[in-house]
XYZ file of C-alpha atoms in Angstrom:
373
model
C 102.110 112.464 3.184
C 99.213 113.720 5.285
C 98.007 117.193 4.366
C 96.983 119.659 7.043
C 95.255 122.990 6.481
C 95.786 125.346 9.414
C 93.118 128.033 9.794
C 94.344 130.918 11.926
C 93.046 134.463 12.375
C 96.226 135.941 10.888
C 99.637 134.518 10.045
C 103.281 135.551 10.002
C 104.610 138.264 9.565
C 101.641 139.316 11.719
C 102.733 138.626 15.310
C 100.403 137.416 18.055
C 100.196 134.508 20.482
C 97.966 132.325 18.315
C 99.836 133.281 15.133
C 103.145 132.311 16.750
C 101.792 128.916 17.795
C 100.392 128.327 14.303
C 103.758 129.206 12.712
C 105.633 126.939 15.152
C 103.429 124.002 14.145
C 103.575 124.762 10.425
C 107.360 125.129 10.294
C 108.397 122.367 12.702
C 106.410 119.370 11.455
C 108.114 118.504 8.139
C 106.513 115.041 8.155
C 103.250 116.726 7.037
C 102.359 118.958 4.142
C 100.926 122.197 5.525
C 99.015 125.166 4.162
C 97.490 128.144 5.977
C 94.200 130.002 5.531
C 93.939 133.332 7.350
C 92.850 136.954 7.081
C 94.961 139.515 5.320
C 95.367 142.748 7.296
C 94.403 144.658 4.140
C 91.453 144.490 1.791
C 92.857 142.110 -0.827
C 92.878 138.365 -1.412
C 96.379 137.003 -1.962
C 97.967 133.578 -2.143
C 101.652 133.608 -1.321
C 104.523 131.448 -0.237
C 105.895 132.042 3.288
C 109.039 130.028 4.110
C 107.951 127.325 1.678
C 104.348 127.167 2.913
C 101.321 128.184 0.845
C 99.325 130.881 2.638
C 95.837 131.882 1.508
C 95.162 135.387 2.837
C 91.559 136.608 2.709
C 90.786 140.309 2.235
C 89.459 142.010 5.361
C 86.404 144.107 4.475
C 85.531 145.313 7.960
C 86.437 144.682 11.616
C 83.724 144.335 14.286
C 84.747 143.732 17.918
C 88.205 142.612 16.745
C 86.678 140.061 14.363
C 87.597 140.566 10.723
C 84.715 139.955 8.308
C 84.786 139.288 4.584
C 82.449 137.687 2.070
C 85.430 136.590 0.009
C 86.149 134.082 2.797
C 83.710 131.646 1.165
C 85.566 131.679 -2.155
C 89.041 131.521 -0.633
C 88.175 128.679 1.750
C 86.548 126.731 -1.070
C 89.666 127.285 -3.209
C 92.019 126.208 -0.387
C 90.028 123.011 0.285
C 89.778 122.138 -3.449
C 93.401 122.908 -4.316
C 95.100 121.627 -1.195
C 92.768 118.668 -0.451
C 93.509 118.473 3.291
C 93.225 115.278 5.332
C 92.961 117.352 8.505
C 91.769 120.906 9.107
C 93.404 122.364 12.215
C 91.279 125.325 13.306
C 92.591 127.897 15.776
C 89.743 129.173 17.995
C 88.548 131.866 18.917
C 87.753 132.918 15.353
C 83.958 132.767 14.940
C 83.328 134.067 11.410
C 85.661 131.576 9.649
C 84.155 128.861 11.878
C 80.698 129.659 10.530
C 82.025 129.508 6.951
C 83.884 126.257 7.625
C 80.730 124.550 8.893
C 79.088 125.141 5.495
C 81.858 123.494 3.487
C 84.076 121.093 5.430
C 84.077 117.786 3.498
C 82.722 114.782 5.417
C 85.936 112.798 5.152
C 88.157 115.585 6.504
C 89.098 115.322 10.183
C 88.646 118.493 12.242
C 91.009 119.493 15.032
C 90.013 122.510 17.139
C 92.895 124.294 18.863
C 91.060 125.947 21.746
C 93.289 128.883 22.674
C 90.635 130.722 24.680
C 86.978 131.115 25.573
C 85.173 134.117 24.159
C 85.151 136.475 27.123
C 85.378 140.060 25.940
C 82.660 140.074 23.261
C 80.020 138.910 25.750
C 77.305 140.971 23.993
C 77.968 139.082 20.735
C 78.419 135.683 22.360
C 74.748 134.595 22.070
C 75.090 134.917 18.258
C 78.406 133.064 18.235
C 77.405 130.255 20.590
C 75.496 128.094 18.042
C 78.521 128.095 15.677
C 80.832 127.333 18.559
C 78.683 124.399 19.611
C 78.377 123.025 16.047
C 82.131 123.319 15.587
C 82.860 121.431 18.815
C 80.290 118.801 17.889
C 81.808 118.303 14.424
C 85.373 118.142 15.759
C 87.319 114.890 15.953
C 89.789 116.293 18.469
C 90.004 119.413 20.644
C 93.374 120.519 22.005
C 93.714 122.990 24.891
C 96.852 124.626 26.228
C 96.542 123.477 29.865
C 94.626 121.076 32.152
C 93.183 124.180 33.904
C 91.629 125.428 30.690
C 90.249 121.972 29.886
C 88.566 121.761 33.294
C 87.485 125.392 33.580
C 86.071 126.128 30.129
C 82.266 125.819 30.140
C 81.781 125.305 26.371
C 84.181 122.341 26.453
C 82.531 120.393 29.264
C 80.079 118.396 27.077
C 82.963 117.366 24.786
C 85.601 116.466 27.355
C 86.027 112.981 25.909
C 87.553 114.625 22.800
C 89.836 117.060 24.660
C 93.613 116.604 24.964
C 96.215 118.941 26.453
C 98.785 120.523 24.122
C 100.896 123.073 26.025
C 101.993 126.169 24.113
C 105.702 126.573 23.519
C 108.371 129.258 23.532
C 110.960 129.628 20.786
C 114.117 128.517 22.571
C 116.474 129.824 19.854
C 115.665 133.433 20.792
C 116.699 132.954 24.436
C 119.935 130.995 24.197
C 122.784 133.263 25.348
C 124.962 134.665 22.535
C 128.606 135.589 22.472
C 128.377 139.245 23.583
C 125.339 138.864 25.830
C 127.270 138.941 29.130
C 128.525 142.411 28.270
C 125.116 143.650 27.078
C 123.409 142.327 30.233
C 126.020 144.042 32.413
C 125.474 147.320 30.497
C 121.741 147.011 31.010
C 122.160 146.487 34.766
C 124.526 149.475 34.947
C 121.905 151.611 33.180
C 119.637 151.049 36.209
C 122.408 151.794 38.714
C 123.045 148.055 39.246
C 119.883 147.875 41.317
C 117.683 144.826 41.117
C 115.238 144.894 38.200
C 111.563 143.910 38.277
C 110.602 143.306 34.633
C 107.281 143.280 32.762
C 106.741 142.646 29.047
C 103.385 142.486 27.283
C 100.711 144.457 25.487
C 99.288 147.311 27.529
C 95.694 146.107 27.545
C 93.147 145.626 30.320
C 93.592 141.945 31.176
C 97.393 142.231 31.508
C 96.801 143.912 34.887
C 99.374 146.724 34.636
C 97.438 149.094 36.954
C 97.968 146.439 39.661
C 101.711 146.413 39.081
C 101.843 150.216 39.203
C 99.828 150.209 42.433
C 101.908 147.369 43.931
C 105.125 149.283 43.204
C 104.175 151.791 45.937
C 104.390 148.979 48.501
C 107.670 147.363 47.374
C 110.115 147.988 50.244
C 113.315 146.888 48.478
C 115.521 149.215 46.482
C 114.782 148.209 42.884
C 113.828 149.512 39.455
C 110.599 148.467 37.709
C 110.899 148.156 33.922
C 107.699 148.038 31.863
C 108.253 146.974 28.240
C 105.750 146.744 25.427
C 102.992 149.153 24.491
C 99.282 149.299 23.776
C 96.081 151.329 24.066
C 96.617 151.918 27.823
C 100.252 153.101 27.654
C 99.657 156.867 27.877
C 97.052 156.536 30.624
C 99.394 154.301 32.651
C 102.257 156.775 32.304
C 99.992 159.550 33.615
C 98.896 157.419 36.587
C 102.437 156.517 37.508
C 104.286 159.127 39.555
C 107.170 156.926 40.682
C 110.743 157.696 39.627
C 111.702 154.016 39.700
C 109.190 152.876 37.077
C 110.527 152.990 33.514
C 108.437 152.591 30.364
C 110.847 151.331 27.708
C 108.439 150.638 24.819
C 108.824 147.856 22.276
C 111.888 145.625 22.548
C 113.614 143.700 19.787
C 114.483 140.014 20.317
C 117.981 140.776 21.619
C 116.765 143.368 24.130
C 114.033 141.040 25.345
C 116.596 138.320 25.995
C 118.944 140.719 27.836
C 116.159 142.057 30.068
C 114.949 138.559 30.911
C 118.452 137.576 32.067
C 119.166 140.934 33.766
C 115.973 140.946 35.853
C 115.733 139.519 39.371
C 111.937 139.193 39.299
C 109.477 138.865 36.433
C 106.131 140.593 37.015
C 103.157 138.846 35.400
C 100.120 140.673 36.832
C 97.421 139.381 34.428
C 94.019 139.232 36.079
C 91.517 137.443 33.826
C 91.165 134.213 31.898
C 91.836 136.163 28.680
C 95.389 135.327 29.732
C 95.025 131.674 28.872
C 98.627 130.529 29.175
C 101.511 133.021 29.348
C 104.358 132.321 26.922
C 106.191 135.409 28.264
C 106.113 133.693 31.659
C 107.761 130.586 30.196
C 110.433 132.755 28.549
C 111.300 134.410 31.871
C 111.431 130.998 33.582
C 113.749 129.694 30.868
C 116.117 132.635 31.567
C 116.120 131.852 35.303
C 113.930 134.777 36.383
C 111.229 133.694 38.860
C 107.862 135.403 38.583
C 104.926 136.631 40.639
C 101.410 135.982 39.300
C 97.844 136.385 40.489
C 95.488 133.422 40.918
C 93.338 133.309 37.777
C 90.559 130.757 37.964
C 90.494 128.442 34.927
C 93.661 129.863 33.331
C 96.813 127.948 32.485
C 98.961 130.672 34.089
C 98.808 128.917 37.468
C 99.949 125.684 35.834
C 102.898 127.256 34.002
C 103.983 128.819 37.289
C 103.525 126.429 40.205
C 103.141 128.410 43.418
C 105.945 127.680 45.882
C 107.818 125.607 43.332
C 109.059 127.963 40.627
C 107.480 131.279 41.627
C 104.848 132.933 43.802
C 101.106 133.259 43.200
C 98.995 135.708 45.226
C 95.214 136.330 45.495
C 93.825 138.038 42.403
C 93.954 141.835 42.570
C 95.676 141.978 45.983
C 98.295 144.643 45.244
C 99.898 144.598 48.700
C 100.332 140.822 48.560
C 101.794 141.220 45.073
C 104.344 143.744 46.366
C 105.204 141.512 49.334
C 105.851 138.564 47.007
C 108.143 140.705 44.836
C 110.007 141.767 48.001
C 110.518 138.126 49.016
C 112.079 137.307 45.639
C 114.218 140.470 45.727
C 115.607 139.829 49.220
C 115.706 136.050 49.669
C 118.613 134.958 47.473
C 118.355 131.234 48.247
C 114.639 131.106 47.483
C 115.098 133.129 44.297
C 117.777 130.669 43.144
C 115.637 127.652 44.066
C 112.644 128.968 42.078
C 114.917 130.020 39.207
C 116.399 126.525 38.879
C 112.974 124.884 39.099
C 111.656 127.330 36.476
C 114.461 126.575 34.019
C 113.845 122.848 34.440
C 110.076 123.204 33.977
C 110.405 125.440 30.904
C 112.802 123.010 29.219
C 110.837 119.910 30.142
C 107.320 121.042 29.225
C 107.215 124.180 27.101
C 109.584 123.895 24.133
C 108.573 123.460 20.475
C 109.902 119.871 20.006
C 107.680 118.590 22.813
C 104.609 120.388 21.450
C 105.126 119.059 17.910
C 105.854 115.528 19.143
C 102.607 115.492 21.149
C 100.582 116.883 18.262
C 102.131 114.371 15.867
C 100.850 111.567 18.125
C 97.396 113.184 18.308
C 97.201 113.519 14.500
C 98.214 109.880 14.036
C 95.620 108.720 16.579
C 92.900 110.270 14.395
C 93.675 107.740 11.687
C 94.140 104.654 13.821
């Protein structure tokens, strides 16, 4: 049995986009033996068993620009490689410090797969220091997987290595969005809570690149009678609430899995106003599509968002940052029933065909096998 060591920034129960993808791969590819190396969110080294998988968690000593740092990484990585003896190391980028450590100790005979989730955009002041490690990592890699053709073609660091790049779309967890027995009633209750008006729904962390100020601005121009529901939270939540004077915008905070499912089915339009390439893919977008809720996005150069949602096929894309155009697109989906239904059906089909876990694991299985042919 081939042994694969996944190196992720954090791992379950820590929740994040990359962590979710890592967990999906680890738990849905029983044909391989998997282990995980990641940071602990506290200052202690622990080795534990999570759902039958060995997880090496490295103490975090300090965090700089959202990068955890720890000298015990050297010891823990060495231990993981010696004990687990991987055939493949699957490294989830962007995670520069562990990359630097890995370059000092990856055995020659071990294949390296880089899972390129995103370019380093935010820490631009630190990027010159990171770039040499990034380049060495890409050079050493046997395979690079990216989440969309757009990211493959738009990412500058990847251009010299395009012959090693393959597309591996991210996936949603279908189980969470299949309708349950009492859902009809819960969805009806939710609609009644908003006076049975049409719902425009947003879910995501309240951080800069998610573009919430654009949604709040666009709301002023939406002509239709509707309610705008903003779920999730983050560093910008309080500021956004202060900015927003409208009675029809509701901040509902964190949702559990059931509530998220109900809102996705109850909504008429899904708002996905992300504005930069930090939004590399958009799993929340796939989830809304799966539930038959068409979305409005901005054009984001080099991001997979505009590949998940195909403009004029399963949703509407408008010029980046154009709040009036964003509002107009929402109005179209709120008022044009036939078009809404057409995009909804196309979205369901696309989500099921391209963005579910079995397809992702099947593709990756083929990629892994190709490394040893």
